[in-house]
C-alpha cells in the first residue's frame, strides 16, 4: 500500500479556506472503521464552491474535499463490510465536517457506505454521483407525492444542462414523462433533446418579476436553481401539482407568495441528499439502475484526472459545465 498519496486538501490560510494538492499518508486519515481505496469521485456544484472558496463548505480545517466516491474496501473493523467489497458513498458531511473523496484512500463510517449497484461500474456510479442521485431523489419524491403521471401534463426541469438537471431530464423521459428543459444555454438544446427533453424554456423567462399566480403549465417540476426561478415555477404549477426543490444555483432566496400553495394546493417538496436516510438512498439508486439509460449517462459525462480539479471547480461555479464530470482518483 502506498506510503503517501495525493489529496485535495482545504487548509486555513490566515482565516480563509485555501484548496490545494497535498501528500498525506494513512496515518493522517480519521479513525473511522472502514478503509476504502477510492477509484472514482465526481465534481458537484458544492465541490466547486469548496475548492474555489466561493462558498464556506468545510466547517473544520484541514479538510479533504470531495462529496462522493466509489471504491473498494481495503480493511474493515465493522462486520458490515469486508476487504474487496465494492462500495459507494454520497454526502454524510464529507467535505464539510468529515474528510472526503479527493484522496486515494479514506477511512469512513460503515453506515455511510452502500453496496455498488450491480448495474453500474464505479465510473458510471460517479458519472451519476451526488447530482444524479439527488435528481433520482427528486423524481422519487414527485412520484411519492402521487399527482404526476406519465403521459399526463408537462414536467419542468430547471438548470437542465447541469448535473442534477441532465440526470432528471434523462430519468423522467425514460419513465415516459413529457419533459420541458429550462436552460440559459440554447447551444445545449440538441444535447438535452438527446437526453429526452421534448420542449425548451429560456431560463430568462423564469428570472423576471414573480406574479403570484400565473398560467398553469407544469404538472410537476425538478428545480436546482432556487430564488426567482423557483418562485416563478411554483406560480406556474397546475392545481394540485408538486415541485421538488434541491438547489440554489441561482440563489438561496425564495421571493414568492403563499398563493400557489393556498389557492392551488401546490406542494413544495424539499430534497436533501446529504443526510437522506438509507432506505431513500437505496430507492433512488434502484430508480437509477432501472430507468437511467447508460448510453444517455455516457453522453452527459466527461472524465478527468484529479489534477484538473482547480480548473473544473471554477467552471462549475460559473455555470459552464454541461452534464456531469467524473474524477479519476485511483
Ligand atoms: N439538496 C441537495 O442535497 C443537493 C444535491 C446536489 C446538488 N444540489 C444543488 O443543486 C444545484 C445544482 O447542482 P449541480 O451539481 O447540478 O450544478 P451544475 O452542474 O453547475 O448545474 C447548475 C445549473 O444551474 C443553472 N444555473 C447556474 N447559474 C444560474 C443562475 N444564476 N440562474 C439560473 N440558472 C443558473 C445552469 O443550467 P443551464 O446552463 O441549463 O441554465 C447550471 O448548469 C446546486 O445549487 C447544488 O448545490 C443540492
XYZ file of C-alpha atoms and ligand atoms in Angstrom:
378
model
C 0.000 0.000 0.000
C 1.371 3.437 -0.927
C 3.057 5.269 1.914
C 1.876 8.643 0.740
C -0.763 9.703 -1.747
C -2.096 12.949 -3.122
C -5.269 14.543 -1.779
C -7.129 17.797 -2.465
C -6.985 19.480 0.935
C -8.633 22.699 2.122
C -6.298 24.429 4.570
C -6.556 27.503 6.749
C -4.700 30.419 5.134
C -4.904 33.373 7.524
C -8.500 32.551 8.465
C -9.619 31.794 4.889
C -10.068 28.349 3.274
C -7.458 27.613 0.601
C -7.587 24.450 -1.542
C -4.520 22.687 -2.908
C -2.946 19.306 -3.537
C -1.004 17.818 -0.655
C 0.666 14.447 0.021
C -0.861 12.682 3.021
C -0.486 9.179 4.478
C -2.768 6.549 6.015
C -1.689 7.805 9.440
C -3.260 11.195 8.649
C -6.729 9.739 7.945
C -9.519 9.878 10.537
C -10.026 6.881 12.813
C -13.176 5.517 11.138
C -13.811 1.772 10.844
C -13.640 1.141 7.092
C -10.613 1.921 4.929
C -11.643 2.369 1.284
C -9.374 2.681 -1.747
C -11.184 5.240 -3.872
C -11.391 4.593 -7.572
C -13.600 7.479 -8.742
C -15.267 10.578 -7.354
C -17.106 13.352 -9.168
C -17.438 17.116 -9.428
C -20.573 18.658 -7.953
C -21.572 22.288 -7.522
C -20.723 22.049 -3.810
C -17.213 20.799 -4.697
C -16.825 23.850 -6.926
C -17.762 26.136 -4.036
C -15.379 24.314 -1.660
C -12.364 24.368 -3.997
C -12.761 27.933 -5.257
C -13.554 29.206 -1.742
C -16.696 30.884 -3.143
C -18.750 29.038 -0.539
C -17.779 28.128 3.012
C -18.321 24.373 2.707
C -15.608 22.993 5.051
C -16.618 23.634 8.643
C -13.317 22.470 10.092
C -9.821 22.627 8.619
C -7.793 20.972 7.293
C -10.434 19.159 5.251
C -10.123 16.667 2.409
C -12.654 17.817 -0.232
C -14.951 15.669 -2.387
C -18.540 14.733 -1.501
C -18.955 11.364 -3.219
C -16.928 8.262 -4.001
C -16.873 4.756 -5.393
C -14.180 2.347 -4.317
C -13.121 -0.935 -2.751
C -12.924 -1.812 0.932
C -9.308 -2.496 1.978
C -9.712 -3.029 5.732
C -12.773 -3.117 7.976
C -13.315 -3.214 11.726
C -17.079 -3.442 11.031
C -18.828 -6.791 10.411
C -20.927 -4.997 7.766
C -18.028 -4.766 5.298
C -15.073 -6.907 4.269
C -11.991 -6.354 2.095
C -12.896 -6.472 -1.590
C -16.450 -5.124 -1.171
C -17.291 -2.560 -3.866
C -18.988 0.439 -2.269
C -20.205 3.975 -2.872
C -20.954 6.918 -0.591
C -22.690 10.274 -1.073
C -22.767 13.176 1.363
C -22.841 12.382 5.114
C -20.949 15.617 5.703
C -17.959 14.656 3.549
C -16.016 17.822 2.663
C -17.987 19.685 5.378
C -17.279 18.047 8.745
C -15.854 14.695 7.537
C -12.830 14.054 5.330
C -13.971 13.324 1.801
C -13.289 11.715 -1.526
C -10.466 13.516 -3.345
C -7.859 11.167 -1.886
C -6.668 7.728 -2.934
C -7.620 6.289 0.491
C -10.194 7.375 3.033
C -11.451 5.935 6.342
C -15.251 6.051 6.507
C -18.044 5.107 8.892
C -19.680 1.775 7.956
C -23.194 3.273 7.957
C -22.216 5.763 5.225
C -21.469 3.017 2.701
C -23.777 1.364 0.194
C -23.009 -1.631 -1.933
C -22.218 -0.519 -5.506
C -25.328 -1.372 -7.583
C -24.595 -4.228 -10.000
C -25.972 -2.161 -12.873
C -23.074 0.292 -12.666
C -19.288 0.321 -12.848
C -17.510 2.622 -10.394
C -17.027 5.172 -13.161
C -20.729 5.064 -14.040
C -21.745 5.356 -10.380
C -19.722 8.542 -10.141
C -20.993 9.778 -13.518
C -24.289 9.730 -11.637
C -22.620 10.912 -8.426
C -24.370 13.142 -5.918
C -26.025 15.315 -8.579
C -27.585 12.302 -10.311
C -28.590 10.576 -7.096
C -30.238 13.840 -5.998
C -32.114 14.008 -9.305
C -33.404 10.497 -8.547
C -34.425 11.582 -5.014
C -36.411 14.424 -6.659
C -38.126 12.112 -9.153
C -38.950 9.613 -6.374
C -40.313 12.467 -4.212
C -42.605 13.722 -7.004
C -43.897 10.220 -7.694
C -44.404 9.512 -3.986
C -46.463 12.732 -3.749
C -48.724 10.974 -6.198
C -50.000 13.695 -8.532
C -47.815 13.213 -11.636
C -48.457 10.513 -14.205
C -46.532 9.637 -17.388
C -48.381 10.933 -20.432
C -50.379 13.483 -18.419
C -49.070 17.046 -18.414
C -45.584 18.518 -18.659
C -42.753 18.246 -16.141
C -40.300 21.155 -15.985
C -36.605 20.692 -15.163
C -34.659 23.880 -14.364
C -30.874 24.170 -14.635
C -31.410 21.446 -17.197
C -27.920 21.377 -18.717
C -26.289 20.989 -15.293
C -25.647 17.740 -13.401
C -28.912 17.437 -11.463
C -30.852 18.783 -14.439
C -29.353 16.463 -17.077
C -29.972 13.360 -14.965
C -33.528 14.485 -14.123
C -34.290 15.020 -17.829
C -32.937 11.571 -18.729
C -34.728 9.782 -15.873
C -38.105 11.474 -16.316
C -38.148 10.983 -20.077
C -37.325 7.289 -19.817
C -40.160 6.945 -17.313
C -42.484 8.313 -20.006
C -42.977 11.899 -18.806
C -43.050 14.834 -21.243
C -40.084 16.958 -20.128
C -39.569 20.666 -20.717
C -35.952 21.714 -20.150
C -35.248 25.212 -18.850
C -31.726 26.325 -19.706
C -29.810 29.528 -20.259
C -27.645 27.810 -22.880
C -29.501 27.398 -26.188
C -26.450 25.578 -27.573
C -27.348 22.641 -25.274
C -30.774 22.043 -26.881
C -29.560 19.183 -29.112
C -27.793 17.604 -26.138
C -30.935 17.917 -23.969
C -33.132 16.587 -26.786
C -30.796 13.584 -26.885
C -31.430 13.049 -23.163
C -35.180 13.122 -23.769
C -36.362 16.746 -23.463
C -39.266 17.474 -25.809
C -39.598 21.243 -25.249
C -37.420 24.130 -24.058
C -37.825 27.250 -21.972
C -35.234 30.039 -21.859
C -34.235 30.414 -18.226
C -34.569 34.220 -18.597
C -38.337 33.674 -18.743
C -38.222 32.382 -15.179
C -35.933 35.171 -13.974
C -38.406 38.038 -14.315
C -40.573 39.556 -11.588
C -42.757 36.990 -9.825
C -46.518 37.399 -10.261
C -48.170 35.279 -7.537
C -50.417 33.198 -9.822
C -49.552 32.662 -13.471
C -50.835 30.470 -16.297
C -50.872 26.844 -15.073
C -48.210 24.997 -17.096
C -46.378 22.339 -15.097
C -47.792 19.164 -13.546
C -44.551 18.869 -11.658
C -41.010 20.222 -11.628
C -37.471 19.469 -10.516
C -35.698 22.682 -9.538
C -31.974 23.032 -8.868
C -31.877 26.830 -9.271
C -33.954 28.328 -6.415
C -34.633 32.058 -5.983
C -36.834 33.853 -8.581
C -36.761 30.782 -10.826
C -38.338 28.560 -8.157
C -40.874 31.241 -7.196
C -41.974 31.551 -10.845
C -42.129 27.770 -11.275
C -44.419 27.488 -8.225
C -46.636 30.252 -9.639
C -46.898 28.310 -12.959
C -47.621 24.888 -11.438
C -51.060 23.387 -12.041
C -53.670 22.969 -9.339
C -52.537 20.098 -7.076
C -49.094 19.859 -8.706
C -45.765 19.464 -6.927
C -42.254 20.889 -7.224
C -39.173 19.085 -5.870
C -36.542 21.698 -4.958
C -32.956 20.703 -4.255
C -30.658 23.546 -5.326
C -29.601 27.162 -5.192
C -27.519 27.663 -8.353
C -29.432 30.917 -8.916
C -29.652 31.967 -5.249
C -30.878 30.767 -1.874
C -33.778 33.223 -1.504
C -37.381 32.449 -2.410
C -39.122 35.684 -3.422
C -42.655 34.315 -3.874
C -46.010 34.285 -2.106
C -48.149 31.628 -0.429
C -50.764 31.982 -3.199
C -49.806 28.874 -5.277
C -49.898 26.801 -2.087
C -53.135 28.095 -0.549
C -55.157 28.671 -3.731
C -53.888 25.847 -5.957
C -52.697 23.286 -3.368
C -49.241 23.321 -4.971
C -46.692 21.343 -2.939
C -43.090 22.425 -2.476
C -41.083 19.314 -1.604
C -37.621 19.933 -0.185
C -34.971 17.385 -1.164
C -31.722 16.867 0.759
C -29.179 14.283 -0.328
C -26.542 14.681 2.387
C -28.409 13.157 5.331
C -31.096 11.274 3.411
C -31.869 8.041 5.292
C -30.553 4.792 3.803
C -33.945 3.470 2.546
C -34.431 6.647 0.455
C -30.893 6.308 -0.926
C -31.434 2.659 -1.825
C -34.710 3.531 -3.542
C -33.033 6.355 -5.521
C -30.219 4.081 -6.698
C -32.803 1.435 -7.664
C -34.649 4.092 -9.690
C -31.354 4.928 -11.424
C -30.477 1.274 -12.063
C -33.920 0.572 -13.542
C -34.559 3.753 -15.533
C -31.337 5.603 -16.370
C -30.199 4.753 -19.889
C -26.422 4.180 -19.659
C -25.954 5.483 -23.227
C -27.529 8.775 -22.115
C -25.348 8.705 -18.988
C -22.250 8.364 -21.198
C -23.460 11.265 -23.377
C -23.697 13.559 -20.366
C -20.313 12.645 -18.828
C -16.702 13.785 -19.176
C -13.874 12.078 -17.265
C -10.897 13.990 -15.837
C -7.848 13.261 -13.676
C -7.720 14.785 -10.195
C -5.137 17.374 -11.289
C -7.873 19.156 -13.334
C -9.971 19.895 -10.231
C -8.997 23.575 -9.757
C -9.970 24.497 -13.329
C -13.134 22.351 -13.251
C -14.189 23.912 -9.937
C -14.070 27.404 -11.458
C -16.076 26.203 -14.451
C -18.888 24.601 -12.440
C -19.286 27.672 -10.216
C -19.515 29.787 -13.391
C -22.334 27.502 -14.675
C -20.114 26.396 -17.552
C -20.100 22.615 -17.036
C -22.501 20.593 -19.159
C -23.817 17.413 -17.528
C -21.515 15.502 -15.214
C -17.770 15.252 -14.540
C -16.149 12.079 -13.203
C -12.864 12.486 -11.327
C -10.405 9.590 -11.612
C -8.737 9.038 -8.252
C -7.164 5.576 -8.299
N -30.079 19.345 -1.846
C -29.037 18.583 -2.107
O -28.722 17.647 -1.379
C -28.255 18.830 -3.366
C -27.561 17.792 -4.000
C -26.915 18.067 -5.219
C -26.937 19.354 -5.738
N -27.589 20.326 -5.042
C -27.637 21.694 -5.565
O -28.267 21.680 -6.832
C -27.711 22.721 -7.629
C -27.230 22.143 -8.952
O -26.132 21.274 -8.725
P -25.364 20.656 -9.983
O -24.307 19.780 -9.456
O -26.354 20.164 -10.960
O -24.681 22.016 -10.548
P -24.370 22.405 -12.069
O -23.952 21.202 -12.833
O -23.485 23.590 -12.035
O -25.804 22.844 -12.629
C -26.444 24.025 -12.231
C -27.197 24.607 -13.413
O -27.988 25.692 -12.931
C -28.114 26.668 -13.948
N -27.654 27.947 -13.394
C -26.411 28.270 -12.961
N -26.366 29.544 -12.521
C -27.626 30.026 -12.684
C -28.234 31.302 -12.419
N -27.532 32.318 -11.897
N -29.540 31.445 -12.705
C -30.255 30.432 -13.236
N -29.730 29.210 -13.514
C -28.433 29.019 -13.233
C -27.246 26.211 -15.121
O -28.096 25.481 -16.004
P -28.346 25.959 -17.535
O -26.985 26.244 -18.105
O -29.045 24.810 -18.152
O -29.195 27.202 -17.452
C -26.288 25.228 -14.475
O -25.818 24.286 -15.387
C -26.622 23.389 -6.799
O -27.149 24.511 -6.138
C -26.271 22.308 -5.782
O -25.734 22.834 -4.607
C -28.238 20.088 -3.881
